[in-house]
C-alpha positions as a Python dict, from the first residue, in 0.01 Angstrom:
ca = {
    (1, 'X'): (0, 0, 0),
    (2, 'X'): (60, 248, -320),
    (3, 'X'): (-259, 442, -204),
    (4, 'X'): (-172, 490, 120),
    (5, 'X'): (174, 609, 46),
    (6, 'X'): (0, 874, -233),
    (7, 'X'): (-289, 938, 22),
    (8, 'X'): (-20, 1094, 245),
    (9, 'X'): (-108, 878, 555),
    (10, 'X'): (202, 728, 532),
    (11, 'X'): (404, 987, 625),
    (12, 'X'): (141, 1089, 901),
    (13, 'X'): (170, 785, 1119),
    (14, 'X'): (550, 845, 1068),
    (15, 'X'): (527, 1215, 1196),
    (16, 'X'): (321, 1106, 1493),
    (17, 'X'): (538, 813, 1618),
    (18, 'X'): (843, 1049, 1594),
    (19, 'X'): (638, 1334, 1786),
    (20, 'X'): (495, 1163, 1990),
    (21, 'X'): (861, 936, 2061),
    (22, 'X'): (979, 1351, 2104),
    (23, 'X'): (717, 1379, 2423),
    (24, 'X'): (916, 1084, 2588),
    (25, 'X'): (1261, 1135, 2542),
    (26, 'X'): (1546, 1327, 2674),
    (27, 'X'): (1617, 1483, 2300),
    (28, 'X'): (1304, 1530, 2234),
    (29, 'X'): (1354, 1851, 2034),
    (30, 'X'): (1534, 1659, 1788),
    (31, 'X'): (1267, 1372, 1676),
    (32, 'X'): (1005, 1626, 1708),
    (33, 'X'): (1149, 1874, 1455),
    (34, 'X'): (1165, 1461, 1250),
    (35, 'X'): (798, 1464, 1302),
    (36, 'X'): (736, 1813, 1215),
    (37, 'X'): (957, 1780, 840),
    (38, 'X'): (740, 1408, 828),
    (39, 'X'): (399, 1615, 930),
    (40, 'X'): (507, 1901, 636),
    (41, 'X'): (636, 1560, 357),
    (42, 'X'): (267, 1474, 435),
    (43, 'X'): (75, 1787, 388),
    (44, 'X'): (288, 1822, 52),
    (45, 'X'): (205, 1472, -93),
    (46, 'X'): (-130, 1492, 15),
    (47, 'X'): (-225, 1794, -159),
    (48, 'X'): (-33, 1682, -482),
    (49, 'X'): (-247, 1374, -500),
    (50, 'X'): (-625, 1633, -408),
    (51, 'X'): (-467, 1777, -797),
    (52, 'X'): (-481, 1526, -981),
    (53, 'X'): (-782, 1403, -1172),
    (54, 'X'): (-944, 1075, -1052),
    (55, 'X'): (-880, 914, -1329),
    (56, 'X'): (-514, 1011, -1394),
    (57, 'X'): (-249, 690, -1292),
    (58, 'X'): (105, 892, -1346),
}
């Protein structure tokens, strides 16, 4: 589970769920905005984990 969060996958799942709810909801702009925020967070986390050397534990 820790590796799933570090890779950004958990954030991408939350983003996709929010965007999907945004498409079927009355307040679609709110959920789509929240989904976009989580998608940006996933990209940032993924980029940070890609910069670390494979043997680094921190």
